[in-house]
Short mmCIF file of C-alpha atoms in Angstrom, two decimals:
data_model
loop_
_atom_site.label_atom_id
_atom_site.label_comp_id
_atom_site.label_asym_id
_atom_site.label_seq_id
_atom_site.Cartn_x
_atom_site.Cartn_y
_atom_site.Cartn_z
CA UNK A 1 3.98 -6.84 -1.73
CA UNK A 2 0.76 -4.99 -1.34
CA UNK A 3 -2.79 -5.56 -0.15
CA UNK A 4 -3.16 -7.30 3.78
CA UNK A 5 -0.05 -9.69 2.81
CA UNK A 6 -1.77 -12.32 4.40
CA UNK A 7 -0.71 -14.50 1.31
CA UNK A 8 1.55 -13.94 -1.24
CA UNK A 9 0.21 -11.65 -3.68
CA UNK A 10 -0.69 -12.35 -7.18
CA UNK A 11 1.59 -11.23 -9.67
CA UNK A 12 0.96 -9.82 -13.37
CA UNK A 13 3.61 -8.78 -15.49
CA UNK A 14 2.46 -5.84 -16.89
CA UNK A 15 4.24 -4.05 -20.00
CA UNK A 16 3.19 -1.04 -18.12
CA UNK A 17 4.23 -0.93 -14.76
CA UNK A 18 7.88 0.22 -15.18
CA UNK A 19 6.53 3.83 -16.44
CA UNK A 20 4.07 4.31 -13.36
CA UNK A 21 5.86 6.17 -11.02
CA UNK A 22 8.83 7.81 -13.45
CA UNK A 23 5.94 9.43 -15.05
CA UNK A 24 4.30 10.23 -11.97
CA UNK A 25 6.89 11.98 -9.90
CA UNK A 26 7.82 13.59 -13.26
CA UNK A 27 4.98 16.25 -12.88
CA UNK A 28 -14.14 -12.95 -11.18
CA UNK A 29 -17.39 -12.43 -12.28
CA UNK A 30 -18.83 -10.76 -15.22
CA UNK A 31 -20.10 -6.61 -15.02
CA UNK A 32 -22.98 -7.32 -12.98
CA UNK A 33 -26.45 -7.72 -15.08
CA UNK A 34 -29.04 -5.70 -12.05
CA UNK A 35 -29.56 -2.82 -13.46
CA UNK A 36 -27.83 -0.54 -16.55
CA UNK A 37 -25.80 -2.81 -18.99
CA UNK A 38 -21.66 -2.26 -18.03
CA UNK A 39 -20.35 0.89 -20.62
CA UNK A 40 -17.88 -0.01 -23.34
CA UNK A 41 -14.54 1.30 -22.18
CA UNK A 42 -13.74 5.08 -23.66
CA UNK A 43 -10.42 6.81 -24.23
CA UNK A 44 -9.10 9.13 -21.92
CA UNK A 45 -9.75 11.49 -25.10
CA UNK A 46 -13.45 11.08 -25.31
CA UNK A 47 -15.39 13.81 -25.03
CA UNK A 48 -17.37 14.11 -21.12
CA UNK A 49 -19.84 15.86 -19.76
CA UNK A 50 -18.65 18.75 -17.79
CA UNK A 51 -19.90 19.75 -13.81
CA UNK A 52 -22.73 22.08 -14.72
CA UNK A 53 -22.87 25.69 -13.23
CA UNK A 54 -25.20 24.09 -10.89
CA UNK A 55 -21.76 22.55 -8.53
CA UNK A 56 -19.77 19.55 -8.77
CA UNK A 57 -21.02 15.87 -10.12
CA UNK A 58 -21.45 15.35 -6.89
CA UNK A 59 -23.60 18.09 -5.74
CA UNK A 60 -25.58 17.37 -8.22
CA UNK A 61 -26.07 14.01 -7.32
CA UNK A 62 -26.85 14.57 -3.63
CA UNK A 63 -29.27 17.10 -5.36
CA UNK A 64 -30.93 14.17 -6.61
CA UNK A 65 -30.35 14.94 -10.48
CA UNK A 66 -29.05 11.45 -11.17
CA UNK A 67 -31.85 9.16 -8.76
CA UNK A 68 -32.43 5.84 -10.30
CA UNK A 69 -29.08 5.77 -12.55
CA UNK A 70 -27.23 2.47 -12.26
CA UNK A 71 -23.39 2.37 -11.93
CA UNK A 72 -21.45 -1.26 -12.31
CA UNK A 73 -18.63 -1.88 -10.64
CA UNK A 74 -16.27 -4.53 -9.90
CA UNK A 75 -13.00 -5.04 -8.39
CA UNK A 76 -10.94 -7.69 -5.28
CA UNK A 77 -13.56 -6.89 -2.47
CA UNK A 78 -15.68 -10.41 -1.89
CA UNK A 79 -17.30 -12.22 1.35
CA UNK A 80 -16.78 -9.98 4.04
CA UNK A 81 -14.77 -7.01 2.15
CA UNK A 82 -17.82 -7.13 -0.29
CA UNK A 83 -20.08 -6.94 2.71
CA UNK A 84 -18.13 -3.80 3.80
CA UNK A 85 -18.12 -2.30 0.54
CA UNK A 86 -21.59 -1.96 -0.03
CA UNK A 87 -22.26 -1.11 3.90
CA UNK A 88 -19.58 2.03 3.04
CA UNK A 89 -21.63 2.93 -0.32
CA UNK A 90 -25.13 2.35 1.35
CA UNK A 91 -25.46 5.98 2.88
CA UNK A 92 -24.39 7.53 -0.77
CA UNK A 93 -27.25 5.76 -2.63
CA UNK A 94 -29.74 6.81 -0.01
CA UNK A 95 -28.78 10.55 -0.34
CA UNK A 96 -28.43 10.20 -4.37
CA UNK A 97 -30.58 7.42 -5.73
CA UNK A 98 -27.73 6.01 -7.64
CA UNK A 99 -27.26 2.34 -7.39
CA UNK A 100 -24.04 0.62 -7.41
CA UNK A 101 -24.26 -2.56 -8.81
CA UNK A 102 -21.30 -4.04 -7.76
CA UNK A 103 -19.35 -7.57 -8.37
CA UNK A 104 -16.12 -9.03 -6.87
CA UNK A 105 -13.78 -11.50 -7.74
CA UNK A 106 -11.19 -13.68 -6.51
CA UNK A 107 -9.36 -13.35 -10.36
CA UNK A 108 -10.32 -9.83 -10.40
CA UNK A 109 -6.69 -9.03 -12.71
CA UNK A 110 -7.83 -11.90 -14.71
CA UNK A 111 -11.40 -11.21 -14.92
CA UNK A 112 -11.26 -6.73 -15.42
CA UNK A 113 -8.41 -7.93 -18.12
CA UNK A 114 -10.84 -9.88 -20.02
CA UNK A 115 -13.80 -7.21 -20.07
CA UNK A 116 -11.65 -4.41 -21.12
CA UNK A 117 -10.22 -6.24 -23.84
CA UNK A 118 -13.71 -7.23 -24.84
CA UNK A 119 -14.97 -4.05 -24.53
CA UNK A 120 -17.02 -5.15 -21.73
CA UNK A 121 -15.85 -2.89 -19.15
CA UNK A 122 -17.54 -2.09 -16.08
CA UNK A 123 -18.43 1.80 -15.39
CA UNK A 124 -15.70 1.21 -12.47
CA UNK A 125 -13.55 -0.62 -11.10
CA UNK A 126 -11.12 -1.00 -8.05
CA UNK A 127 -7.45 -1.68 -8.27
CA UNK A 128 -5.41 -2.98 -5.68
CA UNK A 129 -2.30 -2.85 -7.75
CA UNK A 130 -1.89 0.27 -10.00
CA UNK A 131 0.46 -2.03 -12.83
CA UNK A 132 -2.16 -3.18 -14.08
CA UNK A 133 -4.30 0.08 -13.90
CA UNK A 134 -1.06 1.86 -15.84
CA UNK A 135 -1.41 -0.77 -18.50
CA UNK A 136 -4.83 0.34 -19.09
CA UNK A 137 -4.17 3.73 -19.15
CA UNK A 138 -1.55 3.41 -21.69
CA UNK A 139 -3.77 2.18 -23.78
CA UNK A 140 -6.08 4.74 -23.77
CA UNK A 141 -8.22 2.46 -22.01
CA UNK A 142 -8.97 4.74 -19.19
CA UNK A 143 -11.00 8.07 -18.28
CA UNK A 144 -8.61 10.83 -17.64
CA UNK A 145 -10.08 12.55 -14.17
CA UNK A 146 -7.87 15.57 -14.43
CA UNK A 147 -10.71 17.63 -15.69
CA UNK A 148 -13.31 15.72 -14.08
CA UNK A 149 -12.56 16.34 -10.49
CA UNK A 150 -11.52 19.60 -8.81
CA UNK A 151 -7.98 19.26 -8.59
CA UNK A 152 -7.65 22.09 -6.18
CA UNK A 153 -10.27 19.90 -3.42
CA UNK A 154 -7.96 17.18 -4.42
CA UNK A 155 -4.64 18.93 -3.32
CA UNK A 156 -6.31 20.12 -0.51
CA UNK A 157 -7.22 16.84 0.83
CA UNK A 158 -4.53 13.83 -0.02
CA UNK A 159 -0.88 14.72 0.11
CA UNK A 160 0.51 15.19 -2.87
CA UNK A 161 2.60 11.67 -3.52
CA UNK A 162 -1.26 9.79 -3.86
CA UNK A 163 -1.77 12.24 -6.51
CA UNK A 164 1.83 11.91 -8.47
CA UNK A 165 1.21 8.42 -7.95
CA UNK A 166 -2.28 8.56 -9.53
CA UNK A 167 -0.83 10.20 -12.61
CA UNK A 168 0.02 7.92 -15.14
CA UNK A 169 1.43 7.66 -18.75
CA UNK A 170 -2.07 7.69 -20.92
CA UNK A 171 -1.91 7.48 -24.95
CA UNK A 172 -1.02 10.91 -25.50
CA UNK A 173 0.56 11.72 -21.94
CA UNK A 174 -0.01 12.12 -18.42
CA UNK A 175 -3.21 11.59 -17.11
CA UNK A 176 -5.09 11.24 -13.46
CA UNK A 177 -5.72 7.63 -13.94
CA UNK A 178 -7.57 7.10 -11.17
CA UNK A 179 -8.22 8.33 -7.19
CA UNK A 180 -7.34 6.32 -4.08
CA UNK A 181 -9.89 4.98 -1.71
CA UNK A 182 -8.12 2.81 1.53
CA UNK A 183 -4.77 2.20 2.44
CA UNK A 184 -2.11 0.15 4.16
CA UNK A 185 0.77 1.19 6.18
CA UNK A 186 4.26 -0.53 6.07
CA UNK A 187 6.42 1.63 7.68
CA UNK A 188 5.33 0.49 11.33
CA UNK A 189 7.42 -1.26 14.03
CA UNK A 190 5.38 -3.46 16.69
CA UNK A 191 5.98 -4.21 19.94
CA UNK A 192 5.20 -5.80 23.44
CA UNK A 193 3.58 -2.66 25.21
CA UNK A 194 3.43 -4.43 28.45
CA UNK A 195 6.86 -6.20 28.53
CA UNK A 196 8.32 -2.73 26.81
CA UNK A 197 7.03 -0.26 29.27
CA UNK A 198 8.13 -3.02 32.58
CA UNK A 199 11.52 -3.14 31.29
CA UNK A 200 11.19 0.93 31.09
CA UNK A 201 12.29 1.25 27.43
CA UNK A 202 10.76 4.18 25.57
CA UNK A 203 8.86 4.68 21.90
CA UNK A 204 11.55 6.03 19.78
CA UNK A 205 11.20 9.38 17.59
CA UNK A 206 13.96 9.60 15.65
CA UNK A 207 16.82 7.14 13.59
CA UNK A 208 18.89 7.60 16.51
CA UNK A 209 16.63 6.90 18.82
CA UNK A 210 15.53 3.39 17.56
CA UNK A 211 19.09 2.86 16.93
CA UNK A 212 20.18 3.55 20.43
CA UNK A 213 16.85 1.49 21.61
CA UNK A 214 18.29 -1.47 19.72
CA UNK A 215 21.43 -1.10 20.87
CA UNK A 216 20.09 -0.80 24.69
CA UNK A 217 18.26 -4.26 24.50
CA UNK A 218 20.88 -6.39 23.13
CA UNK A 219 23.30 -4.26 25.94
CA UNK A 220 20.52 -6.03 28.35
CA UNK A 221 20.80 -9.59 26.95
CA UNK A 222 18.04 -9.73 24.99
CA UNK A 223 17.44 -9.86 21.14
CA UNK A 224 15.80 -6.63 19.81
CA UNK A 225 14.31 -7.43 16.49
CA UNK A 226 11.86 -10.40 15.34
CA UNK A 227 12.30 -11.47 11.44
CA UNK A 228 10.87 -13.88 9.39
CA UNK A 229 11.29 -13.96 5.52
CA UNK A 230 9.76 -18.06 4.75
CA UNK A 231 6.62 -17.83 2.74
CA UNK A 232 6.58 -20.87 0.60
CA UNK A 233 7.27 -20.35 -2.95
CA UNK A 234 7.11 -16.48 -1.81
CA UNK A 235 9.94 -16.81 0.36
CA UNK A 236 11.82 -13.63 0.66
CA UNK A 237 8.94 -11.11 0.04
CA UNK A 238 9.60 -9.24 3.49
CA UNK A 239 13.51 -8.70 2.49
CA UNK A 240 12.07 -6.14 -0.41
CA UNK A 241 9.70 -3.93 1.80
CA UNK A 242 12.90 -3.22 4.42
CA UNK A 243 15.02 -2.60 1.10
CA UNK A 244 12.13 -0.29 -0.08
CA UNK A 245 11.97 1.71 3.22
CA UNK A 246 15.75 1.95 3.35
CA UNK A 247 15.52 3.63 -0.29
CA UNK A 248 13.04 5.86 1.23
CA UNK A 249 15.18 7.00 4.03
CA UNK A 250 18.98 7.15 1.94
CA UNK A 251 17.96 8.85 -1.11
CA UNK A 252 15.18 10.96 -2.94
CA UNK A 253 11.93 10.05 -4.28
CA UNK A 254 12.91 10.34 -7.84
CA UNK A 255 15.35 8.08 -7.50
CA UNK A 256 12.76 5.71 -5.50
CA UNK A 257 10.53 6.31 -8.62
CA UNK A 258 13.47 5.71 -11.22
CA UNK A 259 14.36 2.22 -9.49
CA UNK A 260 11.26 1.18 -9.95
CA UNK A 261 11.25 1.64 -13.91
CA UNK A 262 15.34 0.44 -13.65
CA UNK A 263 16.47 3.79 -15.40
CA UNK A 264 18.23 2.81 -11.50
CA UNK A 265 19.63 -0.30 -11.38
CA UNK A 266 20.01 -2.23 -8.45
CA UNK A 267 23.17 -2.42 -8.95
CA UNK A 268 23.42 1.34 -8.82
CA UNK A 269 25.47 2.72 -5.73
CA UNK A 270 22.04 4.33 -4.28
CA UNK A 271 20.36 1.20 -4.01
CA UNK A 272 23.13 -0.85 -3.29
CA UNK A 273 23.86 1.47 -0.16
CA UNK A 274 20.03 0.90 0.60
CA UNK A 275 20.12 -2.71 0.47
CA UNK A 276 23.67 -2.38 2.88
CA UNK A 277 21.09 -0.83 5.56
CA UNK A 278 19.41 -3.83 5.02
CA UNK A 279 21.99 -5.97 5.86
CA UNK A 280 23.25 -4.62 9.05
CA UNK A 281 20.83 -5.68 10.26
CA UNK A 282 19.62 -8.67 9.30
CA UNK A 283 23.33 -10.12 9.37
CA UNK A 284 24.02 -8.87 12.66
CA UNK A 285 23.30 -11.94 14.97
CA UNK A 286 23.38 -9.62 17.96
CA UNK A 287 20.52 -7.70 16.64
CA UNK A 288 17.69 -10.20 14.98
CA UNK A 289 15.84 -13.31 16.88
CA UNK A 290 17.98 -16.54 15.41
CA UNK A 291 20.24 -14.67 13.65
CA UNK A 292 20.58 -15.13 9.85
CA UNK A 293 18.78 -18.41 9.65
CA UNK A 294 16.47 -17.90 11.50
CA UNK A 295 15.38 -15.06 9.83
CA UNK A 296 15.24 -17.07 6.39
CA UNK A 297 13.60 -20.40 8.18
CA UNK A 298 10.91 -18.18 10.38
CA UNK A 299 7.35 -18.02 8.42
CA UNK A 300 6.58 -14.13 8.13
CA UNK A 301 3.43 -14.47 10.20
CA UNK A 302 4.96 -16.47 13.37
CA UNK A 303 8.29 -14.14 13.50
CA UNK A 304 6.10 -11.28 15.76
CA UNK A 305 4.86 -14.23 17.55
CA UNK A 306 8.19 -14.54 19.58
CA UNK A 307 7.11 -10.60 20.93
CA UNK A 308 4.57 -12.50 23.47
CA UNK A 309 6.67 -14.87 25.22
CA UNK A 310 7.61 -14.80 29.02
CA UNK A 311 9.72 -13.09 28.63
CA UNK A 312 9.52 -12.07 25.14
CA UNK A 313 12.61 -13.33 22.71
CA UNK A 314 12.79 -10.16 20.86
CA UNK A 315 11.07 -6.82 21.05
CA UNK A 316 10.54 -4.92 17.53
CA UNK A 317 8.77 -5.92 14.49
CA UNK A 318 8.61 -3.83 11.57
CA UNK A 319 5.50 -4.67 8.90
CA UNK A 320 2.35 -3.37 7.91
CA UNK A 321 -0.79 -2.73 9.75
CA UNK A 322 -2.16 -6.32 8.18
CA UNK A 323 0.15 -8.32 10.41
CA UNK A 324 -1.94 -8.28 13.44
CA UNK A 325 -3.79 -10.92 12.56
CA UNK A 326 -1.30 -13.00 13.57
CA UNK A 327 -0.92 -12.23 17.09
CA UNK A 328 -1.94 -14.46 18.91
CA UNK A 329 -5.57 -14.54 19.84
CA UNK A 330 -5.83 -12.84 23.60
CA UNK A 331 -3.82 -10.38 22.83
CA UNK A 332 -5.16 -6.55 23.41
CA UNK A 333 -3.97 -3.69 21.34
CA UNK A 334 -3.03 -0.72 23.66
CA UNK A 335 -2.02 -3.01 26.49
CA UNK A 336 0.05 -6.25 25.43
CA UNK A 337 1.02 -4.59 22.25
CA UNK A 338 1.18 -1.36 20.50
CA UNK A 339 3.21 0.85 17.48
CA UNK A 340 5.18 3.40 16.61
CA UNK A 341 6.35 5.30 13.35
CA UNK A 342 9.58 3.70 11.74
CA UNK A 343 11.37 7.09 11.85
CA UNK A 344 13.04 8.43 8.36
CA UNK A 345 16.96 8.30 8.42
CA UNK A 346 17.52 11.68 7.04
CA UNK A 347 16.24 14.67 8.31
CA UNK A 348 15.84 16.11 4.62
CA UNK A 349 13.97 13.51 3.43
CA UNK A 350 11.25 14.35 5.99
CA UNK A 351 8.75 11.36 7.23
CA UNK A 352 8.36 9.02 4.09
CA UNK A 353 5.62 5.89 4.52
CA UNK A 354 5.82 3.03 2.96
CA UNK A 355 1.92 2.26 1.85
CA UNK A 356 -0.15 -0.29 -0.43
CA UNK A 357 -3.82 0.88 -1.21
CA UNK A 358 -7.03 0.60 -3.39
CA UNK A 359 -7.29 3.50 -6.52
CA UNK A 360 -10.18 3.14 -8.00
CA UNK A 361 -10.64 3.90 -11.84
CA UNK A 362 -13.52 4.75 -14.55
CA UNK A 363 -14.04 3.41 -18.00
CA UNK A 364 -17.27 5.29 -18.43
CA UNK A 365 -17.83 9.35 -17.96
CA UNK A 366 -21.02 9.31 -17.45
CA UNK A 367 -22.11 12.14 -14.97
CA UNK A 368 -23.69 9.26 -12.52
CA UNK A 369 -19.95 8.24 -12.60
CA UNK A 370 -18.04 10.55 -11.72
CA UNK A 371 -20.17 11.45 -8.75
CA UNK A 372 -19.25 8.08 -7.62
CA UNK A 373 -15.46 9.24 -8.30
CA UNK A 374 -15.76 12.40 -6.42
CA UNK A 375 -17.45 10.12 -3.61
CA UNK A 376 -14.22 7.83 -3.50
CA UNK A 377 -12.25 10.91 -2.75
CA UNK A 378 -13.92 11.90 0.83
CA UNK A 379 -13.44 11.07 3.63
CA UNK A 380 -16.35 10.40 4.70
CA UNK A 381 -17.25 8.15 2.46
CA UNK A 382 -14.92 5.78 4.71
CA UNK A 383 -16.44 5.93 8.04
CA UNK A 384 -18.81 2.76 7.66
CA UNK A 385 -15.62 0.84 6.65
CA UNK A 386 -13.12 2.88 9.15
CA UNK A 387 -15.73 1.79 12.23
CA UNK A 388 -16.20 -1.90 10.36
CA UNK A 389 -12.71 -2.38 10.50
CA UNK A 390 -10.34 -3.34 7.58
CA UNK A 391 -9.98 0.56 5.92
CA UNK A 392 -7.19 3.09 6.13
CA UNK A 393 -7.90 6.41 5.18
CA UNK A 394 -5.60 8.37 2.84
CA UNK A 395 -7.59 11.51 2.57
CA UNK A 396 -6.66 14.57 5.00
CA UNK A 397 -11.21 14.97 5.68
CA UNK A 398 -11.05 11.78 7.64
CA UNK A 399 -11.47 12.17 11.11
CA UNK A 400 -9.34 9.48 13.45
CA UNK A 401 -12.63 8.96 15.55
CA UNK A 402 -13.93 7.40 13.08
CA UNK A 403 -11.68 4.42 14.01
CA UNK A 404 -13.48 4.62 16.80
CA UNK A 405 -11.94 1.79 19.35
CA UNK A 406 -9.49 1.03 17.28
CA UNK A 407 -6.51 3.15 18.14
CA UNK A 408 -3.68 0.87 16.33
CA UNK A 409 -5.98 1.83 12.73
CA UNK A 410 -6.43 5.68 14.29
CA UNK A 411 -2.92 5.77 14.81
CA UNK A 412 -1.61 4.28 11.21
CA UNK A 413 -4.18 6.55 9.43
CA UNK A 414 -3.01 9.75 11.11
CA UNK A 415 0.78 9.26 10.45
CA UNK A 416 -0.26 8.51 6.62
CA UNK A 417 -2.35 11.38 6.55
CA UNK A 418 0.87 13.32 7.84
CA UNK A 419 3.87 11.57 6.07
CA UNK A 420 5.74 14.08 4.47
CA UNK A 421 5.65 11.45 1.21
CA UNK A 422 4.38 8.37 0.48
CA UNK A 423 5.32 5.59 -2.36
CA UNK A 424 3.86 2.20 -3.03
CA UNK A 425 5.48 -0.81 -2.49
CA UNK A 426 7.94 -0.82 -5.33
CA UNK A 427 8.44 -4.72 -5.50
CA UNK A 428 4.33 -4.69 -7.00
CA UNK A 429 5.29 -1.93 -9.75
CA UNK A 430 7.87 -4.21 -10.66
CA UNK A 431 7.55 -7.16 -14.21
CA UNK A 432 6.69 -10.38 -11.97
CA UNK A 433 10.18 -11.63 -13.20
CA UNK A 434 11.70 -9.30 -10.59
CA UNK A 435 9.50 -8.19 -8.24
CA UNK A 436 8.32 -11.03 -7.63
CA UNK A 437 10.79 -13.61 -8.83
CA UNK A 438 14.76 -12.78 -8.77
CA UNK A 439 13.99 -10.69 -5.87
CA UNK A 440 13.05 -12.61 -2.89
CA UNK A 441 15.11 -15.38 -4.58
CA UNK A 442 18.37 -13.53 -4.39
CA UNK A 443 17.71 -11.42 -1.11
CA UNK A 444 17.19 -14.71 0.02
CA UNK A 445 20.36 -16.39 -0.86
CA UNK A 446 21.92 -13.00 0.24
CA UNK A 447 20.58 -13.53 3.66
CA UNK A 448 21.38 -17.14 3.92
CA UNK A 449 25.08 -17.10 2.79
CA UNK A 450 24.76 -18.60 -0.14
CA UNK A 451 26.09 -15.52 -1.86
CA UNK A 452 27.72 -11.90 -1.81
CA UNK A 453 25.18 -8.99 -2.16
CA UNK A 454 27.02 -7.84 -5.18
CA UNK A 455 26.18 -10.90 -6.78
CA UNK A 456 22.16 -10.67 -5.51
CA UNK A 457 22.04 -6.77 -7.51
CA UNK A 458 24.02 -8.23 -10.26
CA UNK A 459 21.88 -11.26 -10.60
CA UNK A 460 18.22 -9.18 -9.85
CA UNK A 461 19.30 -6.75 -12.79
CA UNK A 462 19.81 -9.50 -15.55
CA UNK A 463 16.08 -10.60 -14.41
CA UNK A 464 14.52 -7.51 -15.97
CA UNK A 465 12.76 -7.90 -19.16
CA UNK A 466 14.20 -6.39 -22.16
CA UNK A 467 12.73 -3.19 -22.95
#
């Protein structure tokens, strides 16, 4: 489930989305009306302007060669994310001239559906689910960046999963469909700094270590980890981001990448063994606050709550960097609570991170444009937004002080930056029917009793659409 998860995500089932990461790892509101009219959307064939011999789109826009173009854009960001936006882009327009015109919306799938199929597209726009981007893309819909950006600055500054996962089937092959801007974290375990250091337990490095820290606090009476799957009509969501970090630490990324198309089905022994992981631990009662139900009865944002008792009723809680705001109110990052890395399971399979995140795309390529692109791709470009609050950085240029106070964000964007991979959340490149549907219904009557996990794989399989 990507974006903050502070509600349940909306869900588009997207013809798409089961090619974007097979093909990868095989390698509200109208356009706004201030300004330039929005650009017709242009295959990823169309002839573009090239970088002159004079440097880099860029370059030449902080040169001041495109001063008074407009550039529309729209995407998710409104109210205070809008704010941020357009505090993050307000130090690129005063060095270029270029205006961004830019226009949120609630609908935003809805809404950037609509324009492209009416040929209304804005010059860019901001995804926070790449589906839908992919569908696009396939459909020739898209500008293909590959020989718009220098891919060698590009290496050089993301690791190389945001760039496989940028590459997407286009309609005649791969293309870079787009660049990523800011990220969340899910691979992160939470915990009660001040209760944890008193009872003189230490921040575990490795698989063994967090097992044997586990094992160590239910040895002292006490329960070690706090989960809660309830979400309404989303119920079960959580269940498929410890499944997806389990297939991150048992087996490769191409098999991570072929799961999410279903040329793996869950069925399949890999993710079956993955989902087993899974269950270990949320079926041991020894090991999770209220055992099995309470783990399906416990609302996603109160289960970290019971961290902050006196003394607390359980000790780790694994989510992403969003899930802070639900602590409760007085607490103080660094001192009654703090993070650590949850640490990959096999030593071959390096660091992997779990992530979410915003790739931006263009339907126009005019030069104006893709200085804008090449912005999106510094790090720099993030510090208003990294200082504001509310932005993770993927690329490798951003500097943690940037964060400034904020160590919990320093700390999440530094062990992204250095993850030996990264994938997104596979349960959002999923058709809606599964990701979003059989899944957290049958992890959830996995978890509950109601039936075998056999039967859950068996029954998430026959959910996927014909192909």
């Amino acid at each position: 489930m990507s974006g903050s998860r502070s509600s349940p995500r909306a869900i588009m089932v997207l013809a798409g989305v089961v090619a974007l990461l097979a093909t990868a790892c095989g390698s509200g509101t109208a356009s706004p009306s201030t300004g330039a009219s929005a650009a017709a959307p242009s295959t990823a064939a169309s002839a573009a302007p090239a970088a002159s011999a004079t440097g880099s789109f860029l370059e030449r826009a902080l040169a001041g060669e495109f001063k008074g173009k407009h550039v529309t854009a729209t995407g998710p960001f409104v109210d205070q994310d809008a704010v941020k936006f357009n505090a993050t882009m307000k130090d690129f327009t005063d060095k270029t001239g270029i205006i961004i015109d830019y226009a949120g919306s609630k609908q935003f799938e809805a809404v950037i559906s609509a324009e492209v199929d009416g040929n209304n597209a804005p010059d860019i726009a901001d995804f926070p689910q790449p589906g839908l981007l992919a569908s696009f893309a396939k459909s020739g819909k898209v500008i293909d960046l590959t020989d718009k950006l220098d891919q060698a600055a590009l290496k050089a500054n993301y690791t190389q999963s945001w760039l496989d996962m940028a590459t997407m089937p286009g309609a005649a092959g791969p293309i870079m469909a787009g660049v990523w801007e800011r990220v969340n974290g899910k691979s992160f375990v939470w915990y009660p700094k001040k209760a944890f250091d008193a009872a003189g337990y230490k921040v575990p490095t490795t698989w063994d270590e967090l097992v044997a820290l586990q094992d160590q606090i239910a040895k002292d009476g006490d329960t070690p980890w706090c989960i809660g799957i309830e979400s309404g009509a989303a119920t079960g969501w959580p269940v498929t981001d410890w499944l997806e970090e389990f297939m991150l630490r048992t087996t490769s990324l191409q098999n991570y990448d072929d799961w999410v198309s279903h040329k793996l089905p869950f069925s399949s022994p890999e993710v079956k063994a993955a989902a087993t992981k899974v269950g270990e631990l949320f079926l041991d009662p020894k090991l999770v606050n209220g055992g099995a139900a309470g783990i399906v009865s416990t609302n996603f944002g109160d289960a970290p709550k019971a961290m902050f008792t006196d003394p607390p009723k359980c000790w780790l809680h694994r989510q992403g960097n969003f899930i802070t705001s639900f602590f409760p109110a007085d607490v103080k990052p660094g001192v009654d609570y703090d993070v650590f890395y949850l640490p990959g399971l096999d030593p071959a399979l390096g660091s992997p991170v779990l992530v979410a995140g915003d790739i931006w795309a263009a339907f126009s390529d005019r030069p104006e444009v893709m200085a804008v692109m090449e912005q999106f791709t510094k790090g720099e470009h993030l510090k208003a937004w990294m200082a504001a609050g509310g932005a993770i950085a993927p690329q490798k240029d951003a500097d943690p002080a940037w964060y400034g106070s904020d160590v919990i964000s320093a700390f999440v964007g530094k062990t992204i930056q250095n993850a030996t991979s990264v994938r997104f959340d596979a349960s959002d490149l999923m058709p809606g029917a599964v990701g979003s549907g059989a899944e957290w219904k049958e992890f959830t009557s996995w978890i509950s009793g109601k039936e075998d996990l056999d039967t859950a794989l068996k029954n998430i399989d026959a959910a996927w659409p014909a192909q």
